[in-house]
Coordinates of C-alpha atoms in Angstrom, one line a residue:
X1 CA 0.0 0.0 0.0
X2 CA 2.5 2.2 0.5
X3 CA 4.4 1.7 -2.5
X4 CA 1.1 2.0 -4.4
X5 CA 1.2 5.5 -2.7
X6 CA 4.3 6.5 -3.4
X7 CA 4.3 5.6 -7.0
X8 CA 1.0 7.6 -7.6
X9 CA 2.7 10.7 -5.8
X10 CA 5.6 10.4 -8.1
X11 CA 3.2 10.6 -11.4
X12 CA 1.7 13.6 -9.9
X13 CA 5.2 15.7 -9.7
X14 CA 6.0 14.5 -12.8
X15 CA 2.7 15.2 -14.3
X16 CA 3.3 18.9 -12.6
X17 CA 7.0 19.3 -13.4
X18 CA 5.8 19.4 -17.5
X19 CA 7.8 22.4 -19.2
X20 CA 6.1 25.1 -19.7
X21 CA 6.3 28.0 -22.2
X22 CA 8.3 31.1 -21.0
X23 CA 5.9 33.8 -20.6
X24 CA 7.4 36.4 -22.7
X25 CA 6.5 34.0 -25.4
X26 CA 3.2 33.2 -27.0
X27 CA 1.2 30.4 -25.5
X28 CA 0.3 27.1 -27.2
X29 CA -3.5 28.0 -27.1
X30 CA -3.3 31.6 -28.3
X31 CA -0.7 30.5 -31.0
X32 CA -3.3 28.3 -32.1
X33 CA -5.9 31.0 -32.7
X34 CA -3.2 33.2 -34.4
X35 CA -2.2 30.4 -36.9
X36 CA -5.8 29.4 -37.6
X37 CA -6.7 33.3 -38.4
X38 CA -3.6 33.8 -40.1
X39 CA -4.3 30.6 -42.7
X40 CA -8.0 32.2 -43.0
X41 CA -6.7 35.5 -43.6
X42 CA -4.5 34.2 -46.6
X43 CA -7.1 32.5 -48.1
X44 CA -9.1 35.6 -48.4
X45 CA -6.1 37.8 -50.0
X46 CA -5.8 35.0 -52.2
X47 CA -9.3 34.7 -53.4
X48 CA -9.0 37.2 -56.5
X49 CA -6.7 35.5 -58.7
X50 CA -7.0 39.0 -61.5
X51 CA -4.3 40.5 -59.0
X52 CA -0.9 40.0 -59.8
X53 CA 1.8 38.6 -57.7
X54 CA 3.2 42.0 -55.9
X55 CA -0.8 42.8 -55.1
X56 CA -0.9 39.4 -53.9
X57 CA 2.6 39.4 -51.6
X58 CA 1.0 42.9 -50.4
X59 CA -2.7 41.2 -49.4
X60 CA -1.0 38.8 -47.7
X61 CA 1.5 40.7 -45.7
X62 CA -1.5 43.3 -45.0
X63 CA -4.1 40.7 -44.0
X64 CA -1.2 39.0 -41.7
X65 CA -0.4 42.1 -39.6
X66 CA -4.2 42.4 -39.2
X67 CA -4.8 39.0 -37.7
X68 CA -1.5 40.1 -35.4
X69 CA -3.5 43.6 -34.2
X70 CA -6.5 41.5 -33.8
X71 CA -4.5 39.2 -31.3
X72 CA -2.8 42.5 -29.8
X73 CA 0.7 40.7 -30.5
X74 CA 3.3 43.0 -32.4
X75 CA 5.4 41.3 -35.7
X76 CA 8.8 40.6 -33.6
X77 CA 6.7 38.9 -30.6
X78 CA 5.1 36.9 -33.1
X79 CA 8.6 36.0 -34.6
X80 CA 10.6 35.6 -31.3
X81 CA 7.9 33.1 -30.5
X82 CA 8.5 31.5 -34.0
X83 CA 12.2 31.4 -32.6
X84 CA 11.1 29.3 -29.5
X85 CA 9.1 27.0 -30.6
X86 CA 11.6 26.1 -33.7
X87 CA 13.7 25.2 -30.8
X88 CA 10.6 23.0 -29.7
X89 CA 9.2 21.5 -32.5
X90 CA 7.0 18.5 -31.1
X91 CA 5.2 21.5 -29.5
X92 CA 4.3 23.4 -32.5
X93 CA 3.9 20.1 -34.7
X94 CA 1.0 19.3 -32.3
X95 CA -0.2 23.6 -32.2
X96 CA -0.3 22.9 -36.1
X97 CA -2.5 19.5 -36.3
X98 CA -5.1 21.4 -34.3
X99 CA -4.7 23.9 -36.5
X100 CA -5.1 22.0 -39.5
X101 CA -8.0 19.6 -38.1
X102 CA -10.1 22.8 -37.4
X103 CA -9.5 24.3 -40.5
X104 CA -10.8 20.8 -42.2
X105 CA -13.6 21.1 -39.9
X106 CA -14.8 24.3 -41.0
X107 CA -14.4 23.2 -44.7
X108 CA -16.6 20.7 -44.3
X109 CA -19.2 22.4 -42.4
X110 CA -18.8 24.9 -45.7
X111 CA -19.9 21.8 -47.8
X112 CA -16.6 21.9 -49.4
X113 CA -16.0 18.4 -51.6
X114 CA -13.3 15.9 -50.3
X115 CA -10.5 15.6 -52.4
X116 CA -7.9 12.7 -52.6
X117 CA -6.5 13.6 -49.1
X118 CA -10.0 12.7 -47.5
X119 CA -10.7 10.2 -50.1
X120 CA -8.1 7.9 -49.8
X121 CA -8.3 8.5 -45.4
X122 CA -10.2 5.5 -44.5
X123 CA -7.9 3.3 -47.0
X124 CA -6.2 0.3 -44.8
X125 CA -2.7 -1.2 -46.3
X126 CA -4.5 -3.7 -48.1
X127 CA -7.1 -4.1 -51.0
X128 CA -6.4 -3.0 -54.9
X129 CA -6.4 0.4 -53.6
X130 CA -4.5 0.9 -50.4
X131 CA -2.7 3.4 -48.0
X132 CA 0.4 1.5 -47.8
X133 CA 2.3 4.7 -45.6
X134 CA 3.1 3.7 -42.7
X135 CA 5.6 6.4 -41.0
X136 CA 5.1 9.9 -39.7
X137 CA 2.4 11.5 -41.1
X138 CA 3.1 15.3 -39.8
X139 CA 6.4 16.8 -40.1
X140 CA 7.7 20.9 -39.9
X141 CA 10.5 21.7 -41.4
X142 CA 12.3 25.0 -41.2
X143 CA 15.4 26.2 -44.1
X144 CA 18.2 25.9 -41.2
X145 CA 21.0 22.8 -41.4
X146 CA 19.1 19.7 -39.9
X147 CA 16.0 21.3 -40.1
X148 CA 15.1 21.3 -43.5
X149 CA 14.4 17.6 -44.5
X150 CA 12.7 15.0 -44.1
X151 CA 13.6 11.5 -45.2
X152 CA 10.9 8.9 -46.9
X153 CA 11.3 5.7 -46.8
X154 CA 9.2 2.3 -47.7
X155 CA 10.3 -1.0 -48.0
X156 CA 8.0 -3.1 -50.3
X157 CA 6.9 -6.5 -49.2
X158 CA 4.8 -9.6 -50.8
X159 CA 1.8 -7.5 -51.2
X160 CA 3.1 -5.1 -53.8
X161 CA 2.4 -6.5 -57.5
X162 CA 3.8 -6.0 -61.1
X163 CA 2.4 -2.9 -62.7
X164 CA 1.7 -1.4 -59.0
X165 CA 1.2 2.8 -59.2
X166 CA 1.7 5.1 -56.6
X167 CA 0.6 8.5 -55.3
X168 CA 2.2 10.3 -52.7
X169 CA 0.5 13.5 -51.7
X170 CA 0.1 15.6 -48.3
X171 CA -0.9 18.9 -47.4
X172 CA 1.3 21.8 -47.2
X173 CA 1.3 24.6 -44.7
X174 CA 3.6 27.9 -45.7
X175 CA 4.5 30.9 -43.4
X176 CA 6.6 32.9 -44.6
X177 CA 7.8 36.4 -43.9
X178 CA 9.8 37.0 -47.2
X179 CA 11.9 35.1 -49.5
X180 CA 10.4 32.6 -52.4
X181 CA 8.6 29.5 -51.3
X182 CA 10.5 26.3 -52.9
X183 CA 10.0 23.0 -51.0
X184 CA 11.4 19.9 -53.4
X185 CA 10.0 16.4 -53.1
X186 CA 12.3 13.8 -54.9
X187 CA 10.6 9.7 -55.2
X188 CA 13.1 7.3 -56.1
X189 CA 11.4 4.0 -57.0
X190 CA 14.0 0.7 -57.3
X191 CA 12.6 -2.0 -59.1
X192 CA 13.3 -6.1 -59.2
X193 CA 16.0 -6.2 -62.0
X194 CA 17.7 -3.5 -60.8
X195 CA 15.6 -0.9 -62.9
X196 CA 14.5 3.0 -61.2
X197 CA 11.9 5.2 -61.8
X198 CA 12.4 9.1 -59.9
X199 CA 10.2 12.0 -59.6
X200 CA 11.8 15.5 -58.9
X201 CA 9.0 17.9 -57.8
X202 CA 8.9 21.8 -56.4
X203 CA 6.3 22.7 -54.1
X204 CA 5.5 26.5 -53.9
X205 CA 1.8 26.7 -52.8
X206 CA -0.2 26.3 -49.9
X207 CA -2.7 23.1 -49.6
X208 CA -3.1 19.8 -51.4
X209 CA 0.1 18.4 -53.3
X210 CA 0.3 15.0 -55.0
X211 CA 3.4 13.6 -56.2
X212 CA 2.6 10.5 -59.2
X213 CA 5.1 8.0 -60.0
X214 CA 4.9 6.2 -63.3
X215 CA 3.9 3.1 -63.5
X216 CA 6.7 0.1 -64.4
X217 CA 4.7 -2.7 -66.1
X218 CA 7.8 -5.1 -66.0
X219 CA 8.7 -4.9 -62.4
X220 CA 8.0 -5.2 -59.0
X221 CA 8.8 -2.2 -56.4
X222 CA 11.3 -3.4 -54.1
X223 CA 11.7 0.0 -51.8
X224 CA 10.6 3.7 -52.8
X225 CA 13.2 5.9 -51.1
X226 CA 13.5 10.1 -51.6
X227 CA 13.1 13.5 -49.3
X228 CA 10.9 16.7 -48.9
X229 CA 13.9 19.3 -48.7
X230 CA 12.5 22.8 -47.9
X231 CA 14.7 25.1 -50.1
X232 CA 16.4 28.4 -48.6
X233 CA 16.7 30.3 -52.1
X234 CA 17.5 34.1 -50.7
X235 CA 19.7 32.8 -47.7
X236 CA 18.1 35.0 -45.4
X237 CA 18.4 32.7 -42.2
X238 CA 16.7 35.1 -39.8
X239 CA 13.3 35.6 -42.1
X240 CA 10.3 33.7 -40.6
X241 CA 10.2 30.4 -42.6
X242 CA 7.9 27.3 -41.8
X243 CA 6.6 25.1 -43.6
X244 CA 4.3 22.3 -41.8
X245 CA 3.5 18.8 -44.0
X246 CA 0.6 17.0 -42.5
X247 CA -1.6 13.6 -43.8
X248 CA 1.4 12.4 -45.9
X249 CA 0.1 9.5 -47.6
X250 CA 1.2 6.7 -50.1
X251 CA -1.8 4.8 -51.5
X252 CA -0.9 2.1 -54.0
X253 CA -3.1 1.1 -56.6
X254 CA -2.8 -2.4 -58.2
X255 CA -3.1 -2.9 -61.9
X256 CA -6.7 -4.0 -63.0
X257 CA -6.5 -7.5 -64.6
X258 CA -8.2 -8.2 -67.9
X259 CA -11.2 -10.2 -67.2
X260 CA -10.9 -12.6 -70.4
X261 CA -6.9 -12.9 -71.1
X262 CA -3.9 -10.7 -70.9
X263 CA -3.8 -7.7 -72.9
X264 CA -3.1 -6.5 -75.9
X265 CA -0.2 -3.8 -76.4
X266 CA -3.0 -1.7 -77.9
X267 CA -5.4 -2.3 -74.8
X268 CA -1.9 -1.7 -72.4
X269 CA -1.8 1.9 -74.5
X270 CA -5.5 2.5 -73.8
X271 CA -5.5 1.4 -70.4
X272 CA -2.5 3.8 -69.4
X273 CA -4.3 6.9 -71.3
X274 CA -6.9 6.2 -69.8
X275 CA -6.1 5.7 -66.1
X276 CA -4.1 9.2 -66.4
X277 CA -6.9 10.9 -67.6
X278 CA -8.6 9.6 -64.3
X279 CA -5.7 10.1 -61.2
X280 CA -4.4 13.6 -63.4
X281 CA -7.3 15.3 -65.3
X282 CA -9.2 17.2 -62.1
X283 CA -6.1 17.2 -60.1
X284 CA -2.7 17.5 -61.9
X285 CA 0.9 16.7 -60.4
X286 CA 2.4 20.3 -58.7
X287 CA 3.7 21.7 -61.9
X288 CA 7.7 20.8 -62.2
X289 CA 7.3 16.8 -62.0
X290 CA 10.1 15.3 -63.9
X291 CA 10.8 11.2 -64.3
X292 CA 14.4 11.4 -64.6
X293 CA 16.4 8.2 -66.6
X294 CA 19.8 8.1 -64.0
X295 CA 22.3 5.2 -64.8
X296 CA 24.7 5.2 -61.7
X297 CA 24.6 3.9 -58.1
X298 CA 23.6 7.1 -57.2
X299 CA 20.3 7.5 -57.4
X300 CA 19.4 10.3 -54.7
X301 CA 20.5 14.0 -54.9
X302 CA 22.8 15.6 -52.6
X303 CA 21.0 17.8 -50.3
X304 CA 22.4 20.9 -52.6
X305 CA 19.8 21.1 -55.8
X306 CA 21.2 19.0 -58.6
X307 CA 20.6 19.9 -62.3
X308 CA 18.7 17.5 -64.4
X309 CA 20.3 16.7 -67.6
X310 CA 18.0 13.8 -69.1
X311 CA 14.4 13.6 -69.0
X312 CA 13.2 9.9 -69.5
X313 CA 9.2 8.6 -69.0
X314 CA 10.7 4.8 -69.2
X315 CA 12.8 3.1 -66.4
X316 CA 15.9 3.0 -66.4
X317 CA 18.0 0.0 -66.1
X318 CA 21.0 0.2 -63.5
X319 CA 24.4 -1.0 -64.8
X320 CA 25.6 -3.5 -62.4
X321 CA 29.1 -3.3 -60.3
X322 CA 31.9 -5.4 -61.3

């Protein structure tokens, strides 16, 4: 009994030792409401797509120091804050998924239509059609040195199929004080036989981004391997940068079989035209997708951007080490 005792005294100085956030910073609650005004606000000085891109950059900047006055927090409290929780990024990872769950919320009550985020939600990692990522699913990346990537990573197993297809998509959450948003997502997809397919893709925009990877009718995916590498293009280190990825998802979609014998290279053609039309016609890849043919071990780019210098819709097939 009186171990019991002291045990349960123990998980209540624990429980009330829990860091807390300095004062002179923002609190968790309050950073909330800021962050879901603030991603309100920029939806509204985006609405009127007639503006150009300076009016734009000025709506945005205006509509942001409005939320601020609204919250009566001045631009370098809101940015010393940023400062902290950088330092404590569990804590604003889990400020954000509120963030984004309310937002969802409020979409729906709008009667907003679910798109392939939603959709493909319920999918379990089996079936033709099947969420098959299994890692973290919310991740904040900031452009400083360890910071500002994030490593993917799926080994396949026996229930991945010849002529499999992938989409990888998530949602992207940019705050920016200045400087150009650039976040690169590279897929590299090894095949049995050695063969690989890789995407290289810049994200700029706020919301919904999918990521397709062709689809390799002679081989079976043995790992997909690649990054999301938030890009620092004006080197301004002290400029408030975040960018929060939330719902990452990898949904797999087997290849239907013919129902009376295999197909024709003519039906194959038809087939593929026809599935792209479906996964790409309402809701195209974030504009600088590239499958890029690479014929060396090294199939991932450094962390520095890389130029491409062969574009290539077909695998490629590895040379092999003496």
């Amino acid at each position: 009994m009186k171990n019991s005792l002291t045990i349960v005294l123990l998980v209540i100085a624990i429980m009330g030792c829990k860091p807390t956030v300095p004062k002179q910073f923002i609190q968790p609650g309050d950073l909330e409401d800021i962050l879901y005004d603030y991603h309100v606000a920029q939806a509204m000085a985006n609405e009127d797509r007639s503006r150009s891109s300076e009016e734009n950059n000025y709506n945005r900047s205006a509509y942001f120091l409005a939320v601020l006055k609204k919250h009566g927090v001045t631009e370098a409290e809101f940015d010393s804050s940023l400062v902290y929780y950088y330092s404590h990024a569990e804590r604003l990872k889990g400020i954000y998924q509120d963030v984004r769950e309310r937002l969802n919320d409020d979409a729906k009550a709008l009667g907003a239509s679910v798109g392939d985020i939603g959709k493909y939600s319920t999918y379990s990692t089996t079936g033709d059609t099947a969420n098959v990522w299994q890692n973290e699913t919310d991740v904040l990346l900031t452009p400083k040195p360890t910071g500002n990537r994030f490593d993917i990573y799926v080994k396949a197993d026996t229930s991945y199929h010849k002529g499999d297809y992938f989409l990888f998509q998530f949602m992207s959450d940019f705050i920016y004080q200045s400087g150009s948003r650039d976040a690169i997502v590279c897929l590299v997809a090894k095949y049995d036989g050695d063969s690989i397919i890789q995407t290289v893709t810049h994200i700029a925009m706020t919301g919904e981004s999918k990521v397709h990877l062709p689809q390799n009718r002679e081989g079976t995916l043995q790992e997909l391997r690649g990054f999301i590498y938030l890009n620092n293009n004006d080197r301004d280190m002290e400029a408030r940068k975040l960018l929060f990825i939330s719902q990452i998802q990898l949904i797999r979609f087997h290849q239907k079989q013919p129902k009376n014998g295999p197909q024709t290279n003519e039906e194959i053609k038809k087939d593929s035209m026809s599935r792209a039309v479906d996964d790409r016609g309402s809701n195209p890849d974030t504009t600088g997708r590239r499958a890029i043919q690479r014929e060396s071990g090294a199939i991932l780019p450094t962390r520095e951007r890389t130029p491409i210098h062969r574009v290539d819709q077909q695998p490629a097939k590895l040379k092999k080490q003496p």
